[in-house]
Amino acid sequence: MLGLVPHGVLADEPARTKDLRPERTFSGTLPLAMPPLVNSPITSRADFERAWAMCSVKGPVPQIDFRRRLVLAAVAQSSKLSFVKLALEGGDLKTTVAIAPDMPDHRTCAFAVVDRTGVKSVNGVALGK
């Protein structure tokens, strides 16, 4: 027997996938001599400022309301790196990135600002506060 949950979804129904689009994207470069930035969601202004500086992103650090948004970060030794798919499934935001198949003398950093509504984890890792 199937029961209804508060939002009118059948209890035995599988989680639906919702495709998300970044509100803004940024990129920069990181020298190979520096320790790599960890690919993870950024959930605080201090962590975002540190990542922005490490990756030599041009321009001032944008204002982000981290209570409502989070910043996805990806880093790879490649000349081009970008988020190509963001899918929210059962509270887990799954990311797919495209990486150019070259090996330049630097790492490229890619950042994507997304709405954190309904996001409990990114690629299976729980969000920090």
PDB file of C-alpha atoms in Angstrom, residues 16-61:
ATOM      1  CA  ARG A  16      13.238  13.155  -8.911  1.00  0.00           C
ATOM      2  CA  THR A  17      16.194  14.794 -10.553  1.00  0.00           C
ATOM      3  CA  LYS A  18      16.131  18.550 -10.986  1.00  0.00           C
ATOM      4  CA  ASP A  19      18.639  20.130 -13.341  1.00  0.00           C
ATOM      5  CA  LEU A  20      20.173  23.321 -11.974  1.00  0.00           C
ATOM      6  CA  ARG A  21      21.862  26.172 -13.766  1.00  0.00           C
ATOM      7  CA  PRO A  22      24.629  28.283 -12.260  1.00  0.00           C
ATOM      8  CA  GLU A  23      23.612  31.853 -11.473  1.00  0.00           C
ATOM      9  CA  ARG A  24      27.175  33.016 -12.184  1.00  0.00           C
ATOM     10  CA  THR A  25      30.459  31.403 -13.127  1.00  0.00           C
ATOM     11  CA  PHE A  26      34.068  32.499 -12.687  1.00  0.00           C
ATOM     12  CA  SER A  27      37.457  31.035 -13.524  1.00  0.00           C
ATOM     13  CA  GLY A  28      41.098  31.592 -12.767  1.00  0.00           C
ATOM     14  CA  THR A  29      44.425  29.822 -12.685  1.00  0.00           C
ATOM     15  CA  LEU A  30      46.512  28.257  -9.967  1.00  0.00           C
ATOM     16  CA  PRO A  31      50.283  27.658 -10.362  1.00  0.00           C
ATOM     17  CA  LEU A  32      51.346  24.009 -10.196  1.00  0.00           C
ATOM     18  CA  ALA A  33      53.797  24.892  -7.407  1.00  0.00           C
ATOM     19  CA  MET A  34      50.893  25.794  -5.090  1.00  0.00           C
ATOM     20  CA  PRO A  35      48.919  23.096  -3.280  1.00  0.00           C
ATOM     21  CA  PRO A  36      45.746  22.335  -5.223  1.00  0.00           C
ATOM     22  CA  LEU A  37      42.460  23.785  -4.084  1.00  0.00           C
ATOM     23  CA  VAL A  38      40.124  21.023  -2.922  1.00  0.00           C
ATOM     24  CA  ASN A  39      37.157  20.388  -5.239  1.00  0.00           C
ATOM     25  CA  SER A  40      34.278  21.034  -2.890  1.00  0.00           C
ATOM     26  CA  PRO A  41      31.349  23.309  -2.235  1.00  0.00           C
ATOM     27  CA  ILE A  42      32.324  26.643  -0.723  1.00  0.00           C
ATOM     28  CA  THR A  43      29.847  27.705   1.949  1.00  0.00           C
ATOM     29  CA  SER A  44      31.492  30.746   3.585  1.00  0.00           C
ATOM     30  CA  ARG A  45      32.790  34.158   2.573  1.00  0.00           C
ATOM     31  CA  ALA A  46      36.220  33.473   4.124  1.00  0.00           C
ATOM     32  CA  ASP A  47      36.680  30.225   2.144  1.00  0.00           C
ATOM     33  CA  PHE A  48      35.495  31.937  -1.056  1.00  0.00           C
ATOM     34  CA  GLU A  49      37.931  34.834  -0.604  1.00  0.00           C
ATOM     35  CA  ARG A  50      40.793  32.362  -0.023  1.00  0.00           C
ATOM     36  CA  ALA A  51      39.904  30.321  -3.130  1.00  0.00           C
ATOM     37  CA  TRP A  52      39.450  33.503  -5.219  1.00  0.00           C
ATOM     38  CA  ALA A  53      42.936  34.733  -4.235  1.00  0.00           C
ATOM     39  CA  MET A  54      44.607  31.320  -4.693  1.00  0.00           C
ATOM     40  CA  CYS A  55      43.145  30.990  -8.187  1.00  0.00           C
ATOM     41  CA  SER A  56      44.027  34.561  -9.237  1.00  0.00           C
ATOM     42  CA  VAL A  57      40.494  35.286 -10.437  1.00  0.00           C
ATOM     43  CA  LYS A  58      40.386  38.738 -12.018  1.00  0.00           C
ATOM     44  CA  GLY A  59      38.292  41.442 -10.385  1.00  0.00           C
ATOM     45  CA  PRO A  60      36.901  41.912  -6.905  1.00  0.00           C
ATOM     46  CA  VAL A  61      35.361  39.031  -4.978  1.00  0.00           C
TER      47      VAL A  61
END
